[in-house]
Tab-separated table of C-alpha atoms in Angstrom:
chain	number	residue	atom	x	y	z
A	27	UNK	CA	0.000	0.000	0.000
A	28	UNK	CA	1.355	3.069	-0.479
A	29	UNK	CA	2.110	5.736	2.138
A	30	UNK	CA	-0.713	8.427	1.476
A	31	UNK	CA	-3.064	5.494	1.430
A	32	UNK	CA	-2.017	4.160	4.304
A	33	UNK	CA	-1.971	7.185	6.179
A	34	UNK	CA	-5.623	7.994	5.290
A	35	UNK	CA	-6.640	4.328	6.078
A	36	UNK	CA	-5.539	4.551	9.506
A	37	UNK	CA	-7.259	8.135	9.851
A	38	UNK	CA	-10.541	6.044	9.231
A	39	UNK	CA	-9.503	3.356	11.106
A	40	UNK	CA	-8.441	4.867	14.491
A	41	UNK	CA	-10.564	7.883	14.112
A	42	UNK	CA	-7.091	10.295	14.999
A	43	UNK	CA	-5.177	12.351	13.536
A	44	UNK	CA	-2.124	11.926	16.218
A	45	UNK	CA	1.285	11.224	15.923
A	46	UNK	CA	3.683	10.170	18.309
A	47	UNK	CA	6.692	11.341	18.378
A	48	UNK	CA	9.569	8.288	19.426
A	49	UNK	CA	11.917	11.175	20.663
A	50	UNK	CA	13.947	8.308	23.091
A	51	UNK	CA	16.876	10.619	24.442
A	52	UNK	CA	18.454	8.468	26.751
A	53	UNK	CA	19.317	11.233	29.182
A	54	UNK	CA	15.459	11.826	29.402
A	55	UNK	CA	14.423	7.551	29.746
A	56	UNK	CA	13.095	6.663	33.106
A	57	UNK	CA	15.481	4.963	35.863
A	58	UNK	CA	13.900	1.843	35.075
A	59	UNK	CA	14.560	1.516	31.462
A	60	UNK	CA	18.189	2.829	32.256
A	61	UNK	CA	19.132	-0.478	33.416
A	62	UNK	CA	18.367	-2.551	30.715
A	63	UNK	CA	20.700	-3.417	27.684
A	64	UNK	CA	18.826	-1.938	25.106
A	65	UNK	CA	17.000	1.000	27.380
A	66	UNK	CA	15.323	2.939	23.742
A	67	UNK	CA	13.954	-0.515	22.575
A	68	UNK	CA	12.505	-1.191	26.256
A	69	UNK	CA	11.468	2.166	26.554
A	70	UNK	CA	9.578	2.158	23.013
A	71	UNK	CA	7.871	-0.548	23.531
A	72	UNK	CA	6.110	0.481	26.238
A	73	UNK	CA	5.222	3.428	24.717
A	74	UNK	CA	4.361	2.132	21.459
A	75	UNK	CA	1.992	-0.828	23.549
A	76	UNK	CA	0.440	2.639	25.645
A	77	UNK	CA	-0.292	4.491	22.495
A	78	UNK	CA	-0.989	2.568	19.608
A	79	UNK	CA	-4.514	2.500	19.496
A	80	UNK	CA	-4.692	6.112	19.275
A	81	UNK	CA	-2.224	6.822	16.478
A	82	UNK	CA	-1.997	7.431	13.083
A	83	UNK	CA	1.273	7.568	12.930
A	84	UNK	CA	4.777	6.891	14.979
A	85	UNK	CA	7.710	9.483	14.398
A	86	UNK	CA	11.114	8.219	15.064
A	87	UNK	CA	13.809	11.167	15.793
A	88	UNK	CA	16.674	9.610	14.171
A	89	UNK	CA	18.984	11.882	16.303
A	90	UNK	CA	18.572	10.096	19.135
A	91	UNK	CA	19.429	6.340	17.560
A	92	UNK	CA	22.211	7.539	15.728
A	93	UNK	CA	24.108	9.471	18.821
A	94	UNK	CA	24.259	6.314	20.682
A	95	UNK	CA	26.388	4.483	17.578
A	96	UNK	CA	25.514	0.815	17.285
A	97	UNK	CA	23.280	0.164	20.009
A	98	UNK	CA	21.462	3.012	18.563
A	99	UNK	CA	20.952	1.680	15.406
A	100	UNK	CA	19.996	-2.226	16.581
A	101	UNK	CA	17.492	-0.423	19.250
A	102	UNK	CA	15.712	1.593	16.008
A	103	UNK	CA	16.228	-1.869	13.819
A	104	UNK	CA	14.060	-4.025	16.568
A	105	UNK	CA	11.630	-0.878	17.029
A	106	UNK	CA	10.687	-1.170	13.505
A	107	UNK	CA	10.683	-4.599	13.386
A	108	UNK	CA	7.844	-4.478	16.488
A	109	UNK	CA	5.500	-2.099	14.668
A	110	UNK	CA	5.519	-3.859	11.220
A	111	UNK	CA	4.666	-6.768	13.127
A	112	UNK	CA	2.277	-5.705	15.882
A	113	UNK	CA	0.886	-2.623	13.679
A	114	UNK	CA	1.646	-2.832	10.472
A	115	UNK	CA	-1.061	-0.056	9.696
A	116	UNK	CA	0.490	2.371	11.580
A	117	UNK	CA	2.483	4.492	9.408
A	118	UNK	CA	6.184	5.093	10.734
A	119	UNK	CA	7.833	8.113	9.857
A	120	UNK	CA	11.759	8.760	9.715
A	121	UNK	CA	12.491	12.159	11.124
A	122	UNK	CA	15.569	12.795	9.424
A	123	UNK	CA	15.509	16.303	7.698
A	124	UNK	CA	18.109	14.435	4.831
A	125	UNK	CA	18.791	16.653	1.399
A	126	UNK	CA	22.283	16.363	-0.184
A	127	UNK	CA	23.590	16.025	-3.576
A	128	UNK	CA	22.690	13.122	-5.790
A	129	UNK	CA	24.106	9.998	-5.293
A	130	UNK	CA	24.500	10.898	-1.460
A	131	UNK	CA	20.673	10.882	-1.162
A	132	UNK	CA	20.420	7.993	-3.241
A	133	UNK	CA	22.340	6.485	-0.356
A	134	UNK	CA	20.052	7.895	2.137
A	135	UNK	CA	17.023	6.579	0.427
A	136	UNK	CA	18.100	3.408	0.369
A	137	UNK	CA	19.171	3.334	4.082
A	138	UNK	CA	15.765	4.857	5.019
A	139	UNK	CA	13.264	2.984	2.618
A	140	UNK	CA	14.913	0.256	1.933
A	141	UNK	CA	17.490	-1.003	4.682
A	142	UNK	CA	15.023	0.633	7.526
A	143	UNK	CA	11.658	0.119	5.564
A	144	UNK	CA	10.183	3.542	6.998
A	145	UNK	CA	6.940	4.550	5.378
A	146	UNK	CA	7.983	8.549	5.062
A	147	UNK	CA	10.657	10.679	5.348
A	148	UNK	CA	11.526	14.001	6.698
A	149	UNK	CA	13.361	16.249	3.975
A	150	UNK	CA	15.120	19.314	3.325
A	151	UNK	CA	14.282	21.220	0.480
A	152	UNK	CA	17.230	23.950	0.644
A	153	UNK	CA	19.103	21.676	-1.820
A	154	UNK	CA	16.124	21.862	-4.524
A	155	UNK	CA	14.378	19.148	-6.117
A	156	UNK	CA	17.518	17.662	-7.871
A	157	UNK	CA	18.696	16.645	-4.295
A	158	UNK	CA	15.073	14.873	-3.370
A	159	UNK	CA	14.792	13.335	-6.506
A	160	UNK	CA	15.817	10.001	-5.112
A	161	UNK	CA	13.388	10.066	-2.322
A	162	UNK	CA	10.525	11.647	-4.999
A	163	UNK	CA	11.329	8.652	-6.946
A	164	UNK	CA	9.860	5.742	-4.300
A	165	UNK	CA	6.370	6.201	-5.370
A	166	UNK	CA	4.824	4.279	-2.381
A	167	UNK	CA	6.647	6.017	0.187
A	168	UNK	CA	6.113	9.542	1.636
A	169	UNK	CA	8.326	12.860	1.520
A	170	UNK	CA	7.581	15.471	3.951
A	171	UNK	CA	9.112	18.362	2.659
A	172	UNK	CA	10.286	21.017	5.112
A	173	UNK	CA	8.139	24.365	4.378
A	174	UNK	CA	7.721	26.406	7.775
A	175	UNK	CA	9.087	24.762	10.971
A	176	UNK	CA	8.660	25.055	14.569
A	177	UNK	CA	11.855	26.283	15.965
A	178	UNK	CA	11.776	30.041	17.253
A	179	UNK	CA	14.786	30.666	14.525
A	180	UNK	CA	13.520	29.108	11.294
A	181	UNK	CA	11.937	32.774	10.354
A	182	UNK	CA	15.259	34.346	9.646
A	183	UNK	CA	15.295	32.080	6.892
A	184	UNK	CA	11.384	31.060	6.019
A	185	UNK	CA	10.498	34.154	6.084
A	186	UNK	CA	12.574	36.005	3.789
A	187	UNK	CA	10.563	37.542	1.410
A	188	UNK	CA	11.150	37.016	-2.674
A	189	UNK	CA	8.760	40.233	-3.849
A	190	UNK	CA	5.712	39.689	-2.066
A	191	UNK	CA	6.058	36.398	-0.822
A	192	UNK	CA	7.610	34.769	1.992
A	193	UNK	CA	10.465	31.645	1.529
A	194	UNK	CA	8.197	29.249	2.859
A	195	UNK	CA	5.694	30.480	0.663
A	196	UNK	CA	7.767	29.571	-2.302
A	197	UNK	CA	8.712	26.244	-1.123
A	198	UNK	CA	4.461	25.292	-0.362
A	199	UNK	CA	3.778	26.483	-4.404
A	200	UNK	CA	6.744	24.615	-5.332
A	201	UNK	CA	6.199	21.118	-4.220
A	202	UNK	CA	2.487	21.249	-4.524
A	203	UNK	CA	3.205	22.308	-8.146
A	204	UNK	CA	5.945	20.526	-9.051
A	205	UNK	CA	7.790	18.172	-6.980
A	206	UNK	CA	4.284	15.940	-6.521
A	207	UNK	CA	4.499	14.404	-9.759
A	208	UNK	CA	3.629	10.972	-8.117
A	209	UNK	CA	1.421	12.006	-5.929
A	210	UNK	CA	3.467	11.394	-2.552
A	211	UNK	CA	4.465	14.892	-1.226
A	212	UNK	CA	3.668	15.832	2.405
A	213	UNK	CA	4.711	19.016	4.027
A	214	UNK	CA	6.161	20.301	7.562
A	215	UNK	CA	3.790	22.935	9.058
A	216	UNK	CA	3.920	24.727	12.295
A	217	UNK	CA	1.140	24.417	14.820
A	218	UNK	CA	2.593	27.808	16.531
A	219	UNK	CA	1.037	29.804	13.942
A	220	UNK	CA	-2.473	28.996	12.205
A	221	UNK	CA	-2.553	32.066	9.932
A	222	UNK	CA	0.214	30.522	8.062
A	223	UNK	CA	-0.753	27.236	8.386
A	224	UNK	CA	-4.296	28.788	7.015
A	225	UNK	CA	-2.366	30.182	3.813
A	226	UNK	CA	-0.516	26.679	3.240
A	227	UNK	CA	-3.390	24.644	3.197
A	228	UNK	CA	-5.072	27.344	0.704
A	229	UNK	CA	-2.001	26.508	-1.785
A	230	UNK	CA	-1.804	22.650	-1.481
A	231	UNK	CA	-5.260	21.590	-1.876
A	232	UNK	CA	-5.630	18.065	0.182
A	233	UNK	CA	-1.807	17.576	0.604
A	234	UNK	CA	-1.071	16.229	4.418
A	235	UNK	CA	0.533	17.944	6.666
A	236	UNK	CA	2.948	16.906	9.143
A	237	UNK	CA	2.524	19.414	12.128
A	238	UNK	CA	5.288	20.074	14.730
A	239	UNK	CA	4.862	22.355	17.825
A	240	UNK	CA	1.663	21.017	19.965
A	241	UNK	CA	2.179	19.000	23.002
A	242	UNK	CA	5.226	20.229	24.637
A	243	UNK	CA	5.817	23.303	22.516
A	244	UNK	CA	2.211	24.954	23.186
A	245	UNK	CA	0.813	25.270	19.732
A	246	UNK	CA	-3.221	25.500	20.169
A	247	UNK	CA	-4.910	22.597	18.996
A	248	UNK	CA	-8.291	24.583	18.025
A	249	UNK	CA	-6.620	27.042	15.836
A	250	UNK	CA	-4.152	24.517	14.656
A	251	UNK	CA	-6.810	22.160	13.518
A	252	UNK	CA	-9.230	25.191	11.954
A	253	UNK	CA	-6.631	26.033	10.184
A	254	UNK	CA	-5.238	22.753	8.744
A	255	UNK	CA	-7.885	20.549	8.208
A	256	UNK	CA	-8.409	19.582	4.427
A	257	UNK	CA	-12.105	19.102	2.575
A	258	UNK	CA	-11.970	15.482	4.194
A	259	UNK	CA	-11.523	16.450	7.887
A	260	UNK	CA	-7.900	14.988	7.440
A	261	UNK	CA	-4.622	16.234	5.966
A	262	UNK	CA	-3.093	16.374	9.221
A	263	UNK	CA	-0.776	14.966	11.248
A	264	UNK	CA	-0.167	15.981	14.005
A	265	UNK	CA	2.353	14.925	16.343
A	266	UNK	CA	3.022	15.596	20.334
A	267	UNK	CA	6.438	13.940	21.184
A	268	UNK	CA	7.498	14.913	24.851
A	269	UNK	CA	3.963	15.951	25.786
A	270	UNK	CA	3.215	11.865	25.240
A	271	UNK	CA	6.344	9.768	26.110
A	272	UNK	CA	7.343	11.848	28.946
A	273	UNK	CA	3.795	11.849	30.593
A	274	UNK	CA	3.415	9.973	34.487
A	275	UNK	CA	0.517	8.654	31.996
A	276	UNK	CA	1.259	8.188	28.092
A	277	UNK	CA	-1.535	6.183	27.245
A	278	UNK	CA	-4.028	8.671	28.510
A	279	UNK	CA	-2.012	11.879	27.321
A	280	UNK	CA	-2.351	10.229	23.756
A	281	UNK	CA	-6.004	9.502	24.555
A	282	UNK	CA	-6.504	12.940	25.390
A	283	UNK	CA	-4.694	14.610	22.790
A	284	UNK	CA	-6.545	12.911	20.388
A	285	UNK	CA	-10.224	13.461	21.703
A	286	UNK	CA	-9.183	16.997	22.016
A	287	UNK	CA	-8.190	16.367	18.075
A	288	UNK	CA	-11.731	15.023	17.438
A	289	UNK	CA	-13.072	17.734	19.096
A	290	UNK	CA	-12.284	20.373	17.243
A	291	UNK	CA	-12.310	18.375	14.295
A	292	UNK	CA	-16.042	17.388	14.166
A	293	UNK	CA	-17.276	20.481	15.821
């Protein structure tokens, strides 16, 4: 199946639009995962067995796998494993931000889609499409294209303005235009501002959207979801990373972010 179907099966499926975001940091893990061998894997699996029922989709970090060197990578390797087996609806997204010059994103498609089997893919655009192209060219997988990101800094750069419109602008026209030849584009919003959000959705039609900065970074659900939804009550995905994992209670944070979702959603 491919990616955008999948995604928009589970939205019918689990009735959410939630994300969680697999942000292990092992400086962050519990004491009691700490003393494990494989503390991430341990600590995933709970998580994943709290949450699953309420997600659309699971967001891996790959930051946080890849600083801790081999254990790292055979702690992501069994995580994956788990979900293809135990939810293999679930869609599981590789938060990487890749983009580099041809044959090096080759490589990095292969080691994503391939080696790691991830449904979707985090990218970045700054390269332009020549440096996606690899990516763009697994039709049943996902790229989520960077356009305006949550980070208090990203507006020295997405918001430089080319006549009258802003950077982020550009990039939204571009890859809802152009780079979606087969059909499996996604984009990075920001929950912290809906007007924008608002003005992306207006220029990509029923494109998903991949939305950083709820949960944890205090982006408002109501305006976020007014703002994003698409003609289907979908397009959105919207993830809460620390807000979840880190919770004295992650199965009923993820329960509650999504019914707060739904709320808004079906209002």
């Amino acid at each position: 199946m491919r990616a955008v179907d999948k995604y928009k099966a589970r939205v019918e499926a689990a009735n959410s639009l939630l994300c969680v975001g697999l942000d292990s940091d092992t400086q962050e893990l519990p004491a009691r995962f700490l003393a494990g061998e494989l503390p991430q894997w341990s600590f995933n699996r709970h998580i994943i067995n709290a949450t699953a029922q309420y997600a659309v989709a699971f967001k891996i970090n790959m930051a946080f796998y890849e600083s801790e060197g081999a254990d790292g990578w055979r702690q992501l390797e069994r995580t994956l494993a788990y979900l293809r087996e135990r939810h293999p609806d679930i869609l599981q997204i590789c938060d990487a931000k890749r983009g580099d010059i041809g044959n090096t994103s080759a490589a990095y498609a292969r080691a994503i889609f391939d080696a790691l089997g991830f449904d979707a893919v985090t990218l970045n655009p700054y390269l332009g499409r020549d440096a996606l192209q690899p990516f763009l060219d697994y039709e049943d997988r996902a790229c989520i294209i960077l356009c305006r990101t949550s980070n208090p800094g990203s507006a020295a750069l997405q918001n430089l303005r080319f006549g009258d419109r802003p950077l982020w602008r550009i990039v939204a026209e571009m890859v809802a235009s152009e780079w979606n030849e087969n059909g499996n584009c996604m984009l990075v919003a920001s929950g912290r501002d809906p007007a924008e959000m608002a003005q992306i959705r207006a220029i990509v039609g029923e494109l998903t959207l991949l939305v950083p900065g709820i949960g944890a970074q205090g982006g408002d659900v109501k305006a976020t979801v007014g703002a994003g939804l698409n003609r289907e009550k979908g397009g959105l995905i919207i993830n809460s990373s620390r807000g979840i994992i880190f919770a004295d209670d992650p199965a009923n944070a993820a329960r509650a972010l999504r019914d707060t979702i739904n709320h808004f959603r079906f209002a």
